[in-house]
Structure formats: C-alpha cells, structure tokens
Coordinates of C-alpha atoms and ligand atoms in Angstrom, one line a residue:
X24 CA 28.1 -53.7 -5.3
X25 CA 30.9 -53.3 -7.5
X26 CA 34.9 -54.5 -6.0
X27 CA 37.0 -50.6 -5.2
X28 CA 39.8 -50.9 -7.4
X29 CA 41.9 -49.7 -4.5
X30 CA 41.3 -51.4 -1.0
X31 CA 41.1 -49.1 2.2
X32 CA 39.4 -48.1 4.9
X33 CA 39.2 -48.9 8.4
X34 CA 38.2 -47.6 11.4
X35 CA 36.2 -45.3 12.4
X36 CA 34.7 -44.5 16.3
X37 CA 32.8 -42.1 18.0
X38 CA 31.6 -40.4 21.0
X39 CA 28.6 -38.9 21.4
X40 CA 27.8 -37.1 24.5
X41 CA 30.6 -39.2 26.3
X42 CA 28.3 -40.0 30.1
X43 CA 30.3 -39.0 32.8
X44 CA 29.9 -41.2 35.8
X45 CA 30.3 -38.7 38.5
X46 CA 27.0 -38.7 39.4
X47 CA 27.8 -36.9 42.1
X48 CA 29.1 -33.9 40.6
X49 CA 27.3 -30.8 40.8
X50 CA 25.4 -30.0 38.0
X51 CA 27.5 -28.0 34.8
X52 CA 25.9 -24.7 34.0
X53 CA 25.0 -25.6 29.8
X54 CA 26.9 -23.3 27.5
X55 CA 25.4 -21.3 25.6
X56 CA 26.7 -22.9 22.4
X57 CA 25.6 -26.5 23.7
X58 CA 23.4 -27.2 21.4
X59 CA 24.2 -26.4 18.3
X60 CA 27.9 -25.6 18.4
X61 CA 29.8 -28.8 19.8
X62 CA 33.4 -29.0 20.5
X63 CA 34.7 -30.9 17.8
X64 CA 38.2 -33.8 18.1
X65 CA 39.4 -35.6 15.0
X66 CA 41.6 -38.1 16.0
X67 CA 43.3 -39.9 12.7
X68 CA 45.9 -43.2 13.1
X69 CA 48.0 -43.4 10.5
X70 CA 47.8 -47.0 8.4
X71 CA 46.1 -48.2 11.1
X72 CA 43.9 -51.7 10.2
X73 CA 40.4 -52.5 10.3
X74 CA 41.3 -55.2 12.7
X75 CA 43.6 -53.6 14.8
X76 CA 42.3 -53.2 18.0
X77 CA 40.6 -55.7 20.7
X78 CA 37.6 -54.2 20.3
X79 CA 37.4 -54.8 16.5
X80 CA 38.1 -58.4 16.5
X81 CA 42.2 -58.4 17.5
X82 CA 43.1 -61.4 19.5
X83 CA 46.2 -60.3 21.3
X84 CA 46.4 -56.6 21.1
X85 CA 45.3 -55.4 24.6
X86 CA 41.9 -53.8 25.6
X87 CA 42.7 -49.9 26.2
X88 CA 40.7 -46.6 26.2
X89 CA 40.3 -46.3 22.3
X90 CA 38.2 -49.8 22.8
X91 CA 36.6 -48.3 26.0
X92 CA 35.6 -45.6 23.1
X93 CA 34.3 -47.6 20.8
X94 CA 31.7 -49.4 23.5
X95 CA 30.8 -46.2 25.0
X96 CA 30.1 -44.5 21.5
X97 CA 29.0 -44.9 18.3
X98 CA 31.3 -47.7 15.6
X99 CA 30.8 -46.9 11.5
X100 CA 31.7 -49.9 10.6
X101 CA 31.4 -49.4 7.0
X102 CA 33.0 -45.8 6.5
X103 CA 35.1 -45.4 3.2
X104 CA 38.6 -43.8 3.0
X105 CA 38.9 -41.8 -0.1
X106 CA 42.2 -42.6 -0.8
X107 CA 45.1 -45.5 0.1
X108 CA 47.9 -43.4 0.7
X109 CA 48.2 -40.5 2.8
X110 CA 48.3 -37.2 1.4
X111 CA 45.6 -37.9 -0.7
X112 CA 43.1 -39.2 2.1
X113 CA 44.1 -36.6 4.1
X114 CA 43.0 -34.0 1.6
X115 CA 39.7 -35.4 1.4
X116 CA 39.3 -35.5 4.8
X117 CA 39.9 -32.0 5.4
X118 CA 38.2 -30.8 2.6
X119 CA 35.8 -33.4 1.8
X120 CA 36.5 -33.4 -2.1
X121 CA 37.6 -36.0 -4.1
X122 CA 41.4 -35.8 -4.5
X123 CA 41.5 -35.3 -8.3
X124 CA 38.8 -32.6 -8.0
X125 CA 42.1 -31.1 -5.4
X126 CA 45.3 -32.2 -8.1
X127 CA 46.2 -34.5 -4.8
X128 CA 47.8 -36.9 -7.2
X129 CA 50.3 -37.5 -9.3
X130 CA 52.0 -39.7 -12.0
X131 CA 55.4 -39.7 -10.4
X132 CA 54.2 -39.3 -7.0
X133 CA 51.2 -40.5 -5.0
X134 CA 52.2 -38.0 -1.6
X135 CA 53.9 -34.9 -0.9
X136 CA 57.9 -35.1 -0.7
X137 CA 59.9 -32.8 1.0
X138 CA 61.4 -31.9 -2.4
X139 CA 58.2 -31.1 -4.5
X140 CA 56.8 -27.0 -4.1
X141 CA 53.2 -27.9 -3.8
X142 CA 50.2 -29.2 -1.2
X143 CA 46.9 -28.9 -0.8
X144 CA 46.0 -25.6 -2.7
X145 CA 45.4 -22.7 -0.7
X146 CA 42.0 -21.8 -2.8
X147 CA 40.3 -25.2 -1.0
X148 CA 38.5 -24.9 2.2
X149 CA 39.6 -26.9 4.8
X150 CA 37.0 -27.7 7.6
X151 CA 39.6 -25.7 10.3
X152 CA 38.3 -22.5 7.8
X153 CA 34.7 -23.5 7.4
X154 CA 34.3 -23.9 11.4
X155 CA 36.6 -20.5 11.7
X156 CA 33.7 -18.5 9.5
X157 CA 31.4 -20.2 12.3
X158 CA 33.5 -19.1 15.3
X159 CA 35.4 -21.9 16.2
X160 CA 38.9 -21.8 17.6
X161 CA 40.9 -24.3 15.6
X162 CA 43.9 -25.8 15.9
X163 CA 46.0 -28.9 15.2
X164 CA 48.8 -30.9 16.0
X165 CA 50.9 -34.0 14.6
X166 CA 51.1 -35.1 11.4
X167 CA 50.7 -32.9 8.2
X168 CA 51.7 -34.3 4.9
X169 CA 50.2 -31.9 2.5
X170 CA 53.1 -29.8 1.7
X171 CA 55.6 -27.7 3.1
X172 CA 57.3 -24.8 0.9
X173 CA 56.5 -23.1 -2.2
X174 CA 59.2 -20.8 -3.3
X175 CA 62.1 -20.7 -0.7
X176 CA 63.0 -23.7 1.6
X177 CA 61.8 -21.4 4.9
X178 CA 58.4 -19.9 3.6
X179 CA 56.1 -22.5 4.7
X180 CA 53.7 -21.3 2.2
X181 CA 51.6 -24.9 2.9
X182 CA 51.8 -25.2 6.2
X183 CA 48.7 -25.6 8.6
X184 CA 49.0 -21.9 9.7
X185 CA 47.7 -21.2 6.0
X186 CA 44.7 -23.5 6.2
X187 CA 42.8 -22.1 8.6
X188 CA 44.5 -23.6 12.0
X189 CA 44.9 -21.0 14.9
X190 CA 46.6 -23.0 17.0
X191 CA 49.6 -25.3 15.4
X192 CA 51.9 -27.3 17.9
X193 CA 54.2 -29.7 17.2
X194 CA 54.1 -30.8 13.8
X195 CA 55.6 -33.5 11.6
X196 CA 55.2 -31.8 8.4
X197 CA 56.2 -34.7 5.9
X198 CA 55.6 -38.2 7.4
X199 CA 57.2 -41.2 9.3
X200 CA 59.4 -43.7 8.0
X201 CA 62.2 -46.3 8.5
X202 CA 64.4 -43.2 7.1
X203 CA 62.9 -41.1 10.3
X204 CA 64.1 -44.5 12.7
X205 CA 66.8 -42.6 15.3
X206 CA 67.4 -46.2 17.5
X207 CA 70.4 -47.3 15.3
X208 CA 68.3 -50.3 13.9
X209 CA 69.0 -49.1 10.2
X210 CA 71.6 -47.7 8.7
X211 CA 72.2 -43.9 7.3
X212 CA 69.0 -42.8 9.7
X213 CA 67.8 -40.2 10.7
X214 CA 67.8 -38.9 7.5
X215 CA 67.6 -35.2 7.8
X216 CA 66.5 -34.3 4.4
X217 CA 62.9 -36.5 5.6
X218 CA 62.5 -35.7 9.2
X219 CA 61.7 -32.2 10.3
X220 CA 60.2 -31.4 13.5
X221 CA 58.5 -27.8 13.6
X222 CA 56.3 -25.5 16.1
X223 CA 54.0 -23.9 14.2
X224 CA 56.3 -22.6 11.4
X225 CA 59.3 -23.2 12.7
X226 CA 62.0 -25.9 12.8
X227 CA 62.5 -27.1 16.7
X228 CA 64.2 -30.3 15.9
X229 CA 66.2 -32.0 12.3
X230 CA 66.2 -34.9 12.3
X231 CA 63.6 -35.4 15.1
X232 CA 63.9 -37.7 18.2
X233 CA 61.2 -40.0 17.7
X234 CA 60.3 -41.7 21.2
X235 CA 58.7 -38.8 22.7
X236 CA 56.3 -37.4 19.9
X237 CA 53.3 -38.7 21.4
X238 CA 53.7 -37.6 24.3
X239 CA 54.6 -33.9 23.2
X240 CA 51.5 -34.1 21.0
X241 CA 49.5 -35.2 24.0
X242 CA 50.7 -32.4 25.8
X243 CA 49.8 -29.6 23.4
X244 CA 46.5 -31.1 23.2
X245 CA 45.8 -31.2 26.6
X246 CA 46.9 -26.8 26.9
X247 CA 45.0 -26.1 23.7
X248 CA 41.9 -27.9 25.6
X249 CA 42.3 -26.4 29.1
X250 CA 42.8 -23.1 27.1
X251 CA 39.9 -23.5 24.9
X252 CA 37.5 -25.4 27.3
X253 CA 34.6 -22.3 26.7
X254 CA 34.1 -23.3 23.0
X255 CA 33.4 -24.2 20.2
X256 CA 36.4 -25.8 19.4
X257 CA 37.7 -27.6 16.5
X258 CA 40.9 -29.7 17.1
X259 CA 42.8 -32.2 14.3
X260 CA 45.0 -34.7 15.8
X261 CA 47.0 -36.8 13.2
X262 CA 48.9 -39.6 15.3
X263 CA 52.4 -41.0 14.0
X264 CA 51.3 -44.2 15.3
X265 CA 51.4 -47.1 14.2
X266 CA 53.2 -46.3 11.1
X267 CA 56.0 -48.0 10.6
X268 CA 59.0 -47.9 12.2
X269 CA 56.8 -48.0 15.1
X270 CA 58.6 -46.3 17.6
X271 CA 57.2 -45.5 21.3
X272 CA 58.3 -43.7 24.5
X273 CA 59.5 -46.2 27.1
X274 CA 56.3 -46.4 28.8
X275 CA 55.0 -48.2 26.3
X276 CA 58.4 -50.2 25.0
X277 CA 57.2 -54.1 25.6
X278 CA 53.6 -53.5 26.5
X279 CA 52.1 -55.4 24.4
X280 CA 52.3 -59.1 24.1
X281 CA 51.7 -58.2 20.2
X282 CA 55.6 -56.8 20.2
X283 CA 56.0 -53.5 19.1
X284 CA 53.0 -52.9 16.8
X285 CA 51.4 -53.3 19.7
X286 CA 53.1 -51.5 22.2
X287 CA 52.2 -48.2 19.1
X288 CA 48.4 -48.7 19.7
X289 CA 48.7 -49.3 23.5
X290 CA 50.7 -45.6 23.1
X291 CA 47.6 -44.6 20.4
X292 CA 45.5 -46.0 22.8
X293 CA 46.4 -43.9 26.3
X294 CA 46.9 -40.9 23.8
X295 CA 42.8 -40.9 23.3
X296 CA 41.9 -42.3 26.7
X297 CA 44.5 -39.0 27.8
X298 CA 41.9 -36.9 25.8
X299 CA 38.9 -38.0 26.8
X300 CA 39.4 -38.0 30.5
X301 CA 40.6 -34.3 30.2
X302 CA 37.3 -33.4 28.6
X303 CA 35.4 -35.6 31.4
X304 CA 37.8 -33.1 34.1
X305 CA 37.3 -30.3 32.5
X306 CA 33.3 -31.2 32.4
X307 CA 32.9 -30.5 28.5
X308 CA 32.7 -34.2 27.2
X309 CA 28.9 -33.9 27.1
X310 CA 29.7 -30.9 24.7
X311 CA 32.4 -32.7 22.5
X312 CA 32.5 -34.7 19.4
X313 CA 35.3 -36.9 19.7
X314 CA 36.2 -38.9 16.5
X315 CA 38.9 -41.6 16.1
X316 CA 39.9 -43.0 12.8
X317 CA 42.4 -44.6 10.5
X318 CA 43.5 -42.8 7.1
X319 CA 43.9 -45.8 5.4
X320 CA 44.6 -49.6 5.9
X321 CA 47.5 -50.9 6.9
X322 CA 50.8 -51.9 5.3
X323 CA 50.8 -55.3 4.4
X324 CA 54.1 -55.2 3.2
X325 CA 56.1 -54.6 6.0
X326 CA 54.9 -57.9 7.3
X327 CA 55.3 -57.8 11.1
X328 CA 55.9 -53.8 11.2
X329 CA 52.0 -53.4 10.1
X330 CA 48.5 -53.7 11.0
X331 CA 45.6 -55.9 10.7
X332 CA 42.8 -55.2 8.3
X333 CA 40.6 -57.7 9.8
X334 CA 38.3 -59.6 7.6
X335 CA 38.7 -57.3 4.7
X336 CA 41.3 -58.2 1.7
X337 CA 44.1 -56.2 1.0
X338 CA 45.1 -52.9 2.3
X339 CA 47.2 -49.5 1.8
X340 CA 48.5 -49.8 -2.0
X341 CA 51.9 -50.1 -2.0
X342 CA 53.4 -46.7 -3.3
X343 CA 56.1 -48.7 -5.3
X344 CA 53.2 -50.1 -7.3
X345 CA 50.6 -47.4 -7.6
X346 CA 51.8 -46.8 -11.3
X347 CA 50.6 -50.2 -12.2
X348 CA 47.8 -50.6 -9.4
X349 CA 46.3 -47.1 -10.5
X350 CA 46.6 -46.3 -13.9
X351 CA 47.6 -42.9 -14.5
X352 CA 44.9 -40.4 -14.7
X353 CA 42.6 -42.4 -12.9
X354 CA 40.5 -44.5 -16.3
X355 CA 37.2 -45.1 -15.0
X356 CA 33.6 -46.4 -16.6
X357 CA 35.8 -49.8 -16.0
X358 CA 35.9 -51.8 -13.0
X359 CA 39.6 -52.8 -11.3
X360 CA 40.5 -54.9 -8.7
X361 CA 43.4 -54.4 -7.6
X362 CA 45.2 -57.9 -6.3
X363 CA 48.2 -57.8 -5.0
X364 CA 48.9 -61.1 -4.3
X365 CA 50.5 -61.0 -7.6
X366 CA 52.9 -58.1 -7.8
X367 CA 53.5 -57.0 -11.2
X368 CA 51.2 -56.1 -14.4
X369 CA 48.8 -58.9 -13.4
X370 CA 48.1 -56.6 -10.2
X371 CA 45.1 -54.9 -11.9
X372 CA 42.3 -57.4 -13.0
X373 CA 39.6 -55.8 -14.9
X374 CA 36.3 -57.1 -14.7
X375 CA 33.3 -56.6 -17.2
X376 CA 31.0 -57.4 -16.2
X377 CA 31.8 -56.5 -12.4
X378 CA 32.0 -57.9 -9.9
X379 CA 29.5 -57.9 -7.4
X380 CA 29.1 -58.4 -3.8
X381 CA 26.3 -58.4 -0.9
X382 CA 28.2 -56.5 1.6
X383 CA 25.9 -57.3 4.6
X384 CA 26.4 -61.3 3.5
X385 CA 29.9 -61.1 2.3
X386 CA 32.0 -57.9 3.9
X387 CA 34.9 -59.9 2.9
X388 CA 34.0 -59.8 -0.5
X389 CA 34.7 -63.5 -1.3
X390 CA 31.5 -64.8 -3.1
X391 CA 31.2 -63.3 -6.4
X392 CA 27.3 -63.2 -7.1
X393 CA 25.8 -64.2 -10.6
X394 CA 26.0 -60.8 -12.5
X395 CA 23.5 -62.1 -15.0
X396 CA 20.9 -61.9 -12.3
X397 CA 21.7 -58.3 -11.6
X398 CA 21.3 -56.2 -15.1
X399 CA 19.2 -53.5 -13.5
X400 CA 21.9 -53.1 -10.7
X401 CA 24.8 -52.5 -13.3
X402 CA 23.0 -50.2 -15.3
X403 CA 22.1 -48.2 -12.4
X404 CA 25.6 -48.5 -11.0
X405 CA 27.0 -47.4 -15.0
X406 CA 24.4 -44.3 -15.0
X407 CA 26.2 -43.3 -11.2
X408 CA 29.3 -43.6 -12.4
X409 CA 28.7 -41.6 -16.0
X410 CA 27.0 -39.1 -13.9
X411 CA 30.0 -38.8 -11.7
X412 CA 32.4 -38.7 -14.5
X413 CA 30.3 -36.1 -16.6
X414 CA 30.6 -33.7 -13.5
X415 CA 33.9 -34.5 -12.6
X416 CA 37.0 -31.6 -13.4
X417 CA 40.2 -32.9 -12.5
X418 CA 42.9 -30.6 -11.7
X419 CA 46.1 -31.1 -12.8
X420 CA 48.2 -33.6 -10.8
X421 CA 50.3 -31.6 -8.1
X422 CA 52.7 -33.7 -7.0
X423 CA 55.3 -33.8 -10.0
X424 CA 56.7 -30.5 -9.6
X425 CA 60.4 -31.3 -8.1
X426 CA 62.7 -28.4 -6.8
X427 CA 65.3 -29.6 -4.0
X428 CA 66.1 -26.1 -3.2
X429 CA 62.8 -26.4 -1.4
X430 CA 63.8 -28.9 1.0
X431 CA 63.7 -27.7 4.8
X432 CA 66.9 -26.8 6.3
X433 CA 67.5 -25.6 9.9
X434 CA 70.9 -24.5 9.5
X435 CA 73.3 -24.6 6.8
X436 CA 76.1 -24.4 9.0
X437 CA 75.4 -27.5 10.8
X438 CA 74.2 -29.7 7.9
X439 CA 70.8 -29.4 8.9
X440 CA 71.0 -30.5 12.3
X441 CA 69.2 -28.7 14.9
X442 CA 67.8 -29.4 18.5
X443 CA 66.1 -26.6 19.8
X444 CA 63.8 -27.7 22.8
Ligands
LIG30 C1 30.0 -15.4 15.3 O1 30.4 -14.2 16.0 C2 29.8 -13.1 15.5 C3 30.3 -11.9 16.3 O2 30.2 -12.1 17.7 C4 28.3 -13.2 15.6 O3 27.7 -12.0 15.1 C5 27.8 -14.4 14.8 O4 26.4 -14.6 15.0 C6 28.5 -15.7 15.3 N1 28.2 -16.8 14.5 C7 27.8 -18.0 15.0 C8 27.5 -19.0 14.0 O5 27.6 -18.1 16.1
LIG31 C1 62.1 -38.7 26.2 O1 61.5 -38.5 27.5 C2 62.2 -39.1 28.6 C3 61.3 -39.0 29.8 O2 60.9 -37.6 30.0 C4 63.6 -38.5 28.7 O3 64.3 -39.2 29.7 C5 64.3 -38.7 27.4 O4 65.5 -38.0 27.4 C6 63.5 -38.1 26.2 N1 64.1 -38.4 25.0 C7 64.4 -37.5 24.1 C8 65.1 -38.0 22.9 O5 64.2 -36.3 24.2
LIG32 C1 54.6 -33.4 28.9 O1 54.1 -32.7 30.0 C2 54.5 -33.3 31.2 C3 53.8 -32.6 32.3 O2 53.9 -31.2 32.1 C4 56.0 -33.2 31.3 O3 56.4 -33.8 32.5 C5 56.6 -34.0 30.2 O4 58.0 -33.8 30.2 C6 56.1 -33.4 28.9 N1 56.6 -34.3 27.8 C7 57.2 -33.8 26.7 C8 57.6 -34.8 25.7 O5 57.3 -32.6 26.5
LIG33 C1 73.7 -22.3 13.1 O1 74.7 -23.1 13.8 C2 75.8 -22.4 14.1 C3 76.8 -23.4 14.7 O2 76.3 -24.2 15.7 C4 75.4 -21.3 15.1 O3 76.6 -20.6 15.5 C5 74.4 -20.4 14.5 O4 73.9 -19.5 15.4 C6 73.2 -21.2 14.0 N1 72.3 -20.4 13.2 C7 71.1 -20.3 13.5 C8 70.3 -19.4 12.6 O5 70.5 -20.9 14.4

C-alpha cells in the first residue's frame, strides 16, 4: 500500500474480560448491564513508541503490568494514529473524525497554545457525550490539550466539563514540556504562562509541581472507580508520561536500567497495573474494557529524552517542521513521504507513482515493490482517495486565532503563581 506522508502510530493493547485468578472467590452476582453495557478505560501515553516496552520488542526497558496487559489481552498491532502531534490525534480520538473535517489544524500552529481562544468545537460529539446519551457516567483525568478559554482568561469555555465529562480531576489542560521542567535542569522553568494545573475548572497549582502527577492522577482514578464500580462507566486517562522532560515521583527515580525514559514507563507501567488490580478488587474486570495506547510516535529528536518506534521509520513530526513536512491545507491526490533524515525542503519526497509496500512482508517499509506490476492496485487506491476527497468538507483551521488576554492566570497579584493543595 501506499507510504503515509506523516509517520505515527504505535501502540495499542487491550483487555478483554481480564480472568481473575481467585478461583476461590465466591461467585459475582452479573450486572444487569454485563452484557451489553461494559465499563469502558482509555488509557493514552503520550509520544510513546511502537517499541517502547519489553513486551513489544524493547531490550532493556523492564517487564511491568502494561506488558502483563498485553499477554493477558488482545495487541493491534497494526492500529493507525490519525494524526502526529497531539491535539490533532486527540481530537480524532475522542470524536472519531478526521481532524480537518474538526478545523484541528492550522498553518501557524499544529496544537492548541495557551494563547489561542479555540479547541475542539463544542458542536462535535465526543465519545464521553455519545456514552452519556447511553447512560454512562464519564469522566476523565490528565492531560487535555484541546483548548482552554474562549473569551476571558477564567471561562474555561473548552474545557472537559463542556464535552461531556462528569467527572474531571486533575487536569493538565495544555501539555508537558522542558518549559513545564521544575528540577532546576533548565533555565527560566517553570514557565507559568505554559503549566497550569486545574480540578475540574479551576486552577489548584501555576506552574505545577511535576513529580507527583501520576500519582494524583492514579488517585482520582482509583475514587472515581470505587465510586462508580455499579456501571457503565466510561473513563479517559491521558498520561503525561513519557513526554519529554520525563519527570517521575521518586519511586520511580532510577528504576530503570534504560535511565530516565525508562524509569516514565516503569511509572506508566504501575499506573495501569494500579488500574487493573482495582477492577480485579473491586470484581468488575470481567465487566471492563480496558484500552492502553500511544497518541502518536515518539520524539526522535530529543534523542535520549524519547521513545522507541521499534521497527517502524520515523516518528512524531517535528512541530518546527510541520510547515514544510505538511503542506498547508493538507494537498492530497499526491503521495508524500515525509523523510526526515534530511531536515529542510527535501523533507517531503513526492512519489508518482507511489510507493508501495507489502505490509505483512515489509512492516518496516524498506522494499519498494515494482509499481508497474500493481496498476489495478493504484487505480483502486486513486478511486479511494478521490472518493475521500469528493466527500471531504474541511473546516477552517482553528488554531491561528491568537489573543494573550486568554492566557490562564491564577492570580494577578502574585504573577500567576499559585499552590492551592
Ligand atoms: C437509560 O436510562 C433511561 C432512564 O432510566 C432508560 O429509559 C433507558 O432505556 C436507558 N438507556 C440504556 C441504553 O440503557
Ligand atoms: C511528592 O510526594 C512526596 C511523597 O508523598 C512528598 O514528600 C513531596 O513533597 C511531594 N512533592 C510535591 C512537589 O508535592
Ligand atoms: C494518593 O493517595 C494516597 C493514599 O490515599 C496518599 O497517601 C497520597 O499522598 C496521594 N498522593 C497524591 C499525590 O495525592
Ligand atoms: C492572590 O494573592 C494574594 C497575595 O498572596 C492574596 O492576598 C489573594 O487572596 C489572592 N487572591 C485570590 C483570588 O486567591
């Protein structure tokens, strides 16, 4: 099939009616619900590689619950991202459209910034409000990234209360960076125009301590279960981990024999094996979808500071290229590649005829197959692709629209610096 022109995807696990051991036990009265209305976890990791864990093929990171997870469950091996960068492949995730059906993109911008008045529009349906209309409790806690504010630096007009969550905990409503580090590695961070901790809709810390977000995520996962443990559920948990600058709590500091990369999925890893044996105490694993994935691959270019895709090429697309990687407005009925072993105009290749790849034979997509042999393939591929473009309405791109009025600000008097536990 035809090269992406943007290289992604990763990881993607389940558990399906999770066996519990204890034999022993005596016997669960079924739910009512059981059948047809399963407890629902999304756990996503955030640049997290293909090749990132033991159980995918790592060779030092250690074996933990998340690979205990996969071997137990059910591994899509060959899942597709729809974007490279977060905001974007969050969207889609949570609405299951393409992102320029959502204006999720930009020419300027590929994510949401504190500073821009936008997010993911309120008119789409997220899956916490589809499952709502079907009488799940939702709820949601870590990472956000599709917007903040809209007209006043404290409305939270796109926040997850707006989107159908019930229940929102801790939240890290714009993303993790080096300017987010508080250990003194860099200089001039925390920056507290990026790093906002809020509950619910509410500033609780700016900028926020890093170390211990897991572990507060972990915990308002674990209430929001025990609370909810009658059903249906539907719960999103978007991890920090293992973006860079890969902080941990000091549990986890110099776990890993990987250094601290992996001492963040040892921390991922206990987070999920933290959920799982909660729904195995609370005897509703048999009644609970659990789902682990990555949004995107990793970071290649912070070198040591990111993931693994395994045996696939490439990985997240570097934001400081994505003008010259994706060409604004998204041209299509051509076929990109997108190298970026040379960074710079060359970074796009375009390729008529395509190329093309058996993906079962080559995953890595090294051996370029004779296209002359495959005429009937490209024109069936062309006729998908001019069907897709003939009933494809983009929105206009939503993440140009700058207003630094709009950026979140605890307290004026203290220049933004608040710590309310
Ligand atoms: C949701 O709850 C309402 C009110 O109890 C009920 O009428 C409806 O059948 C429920 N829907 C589902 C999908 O269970
Ligand atoms: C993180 O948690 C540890 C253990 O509970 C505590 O000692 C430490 O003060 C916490 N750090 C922050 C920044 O809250
Ligand atoms: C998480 O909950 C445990 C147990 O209640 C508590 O000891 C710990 O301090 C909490 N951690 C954070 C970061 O709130
Ligand atoms: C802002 O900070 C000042 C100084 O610490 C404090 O007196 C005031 O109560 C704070 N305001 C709010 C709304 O928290």
């Amino acid at each position: 099939m035809m090269a992406m022109y943007w290289a992604f995807v990763i990881l993607t696990l389940a558990v399906v009616g999770h066996q519990s051991q204890a034999d022993s036990r005596t016997p669960r009265k079924p739910r009512q619900t059981e059948s047809d209305q399963p407890n629902i976890i999304m756990i996503l990791a955030d640049d997290m590689g293909y090749g990132d864990i033991a159980s995918y093929g790592h060779p030092t990171q250690e074996y933990g619950p998340v690979d205990v997870m996969a071997e137990n469950g059910l591994r899509f091996t060959q899942a597709y991202s729809s974007d490279s960068v977060c905001s974007p492949s969050r969207a889609a995730l949570l609405t299951g459209r393409l992102p320029v059906r959502l204006g999720v993109w930009g020419e300027t911008h590929r994510v949401f910034l504190p500073w821009l008045t936008t997010g993911l529009p309120r008119s789409e349906t997220t899956i916490a409000e589809a499952l709502k209309m079907q009488n799940y409790t939702t709820g949601m806690v870590g990472k956000w990234h599709l917007g903040i504010n809209q007209n006043t630096k404290t409305d939270g007009f796109h926040l997850p209360t707006n989107h159908g969550f019930d229940f929102v905990g801790h939240i890290i409503p714009f993303g993790g960076s080096y300017s987010c580090d508080n250990t003194g590695r860099y200089d001039n961070t925390p920056d507290p125009t990026k790093c906002f901790l809020y509950y619910r809709d509410e500033i609780v810390q700016q900028p926020y301590y890093q170390e211990n977000l897991t572990t507060l995520f972990v915990n308002d996962t674990v209430d929001f279960i025990r609370r909810n443990k009658d059903g249906p559920f539907f719960y999103y948990f978007a991890m920090m981990h293992p973006h860079a600058p890969l902080f941990s709590s000091a549990q986890f500091k110099g776990s890993s024999a990987r250094g601290a990369y992996g001492d963040n999925i040892n921390e991922l890893s206990w987070a999920v094996g933290t959920i799982i044996k909660e729904l195995e105490e609370l005897e509703i694993a048999e009644d609970t979808l659990v789902v682990f994935m990555s949004d995107h691959g990793p970071h290649l270019e912070y070198c040591l500071d990111a993931g693994d895709p395994g045996i696939f090429r490439a990985d997240k697309t570097p934001e400081e290229f994505a003008d010259v990687c994706l060409p604004a407005g998204y041209p299509s009925g051509h076929y990109f590649d997108c190298n970026k072993k040379s960074v710079s105009e060359e970074c796009v290749t375009e390729h008529d005829p395509p190329l093309i790849f058996d993906l079962h034979a080559d995953p890595t997509e090294s051996w370029p197959l004779d296209p002359s042999k495959f005429d009937a393939l490209i024109e069936s591929v062309q006729n998908l692709i001019s069907d897709h473009e003939a009933g494809l309405i983009r929105a206009p791109p939503l993440m140009d629209t700058e207003n630094r009025d709009m950026i979140p600000c605890c307290n004026e008097t203290t220049n933004c610096y608040c710590n309310y536990p």
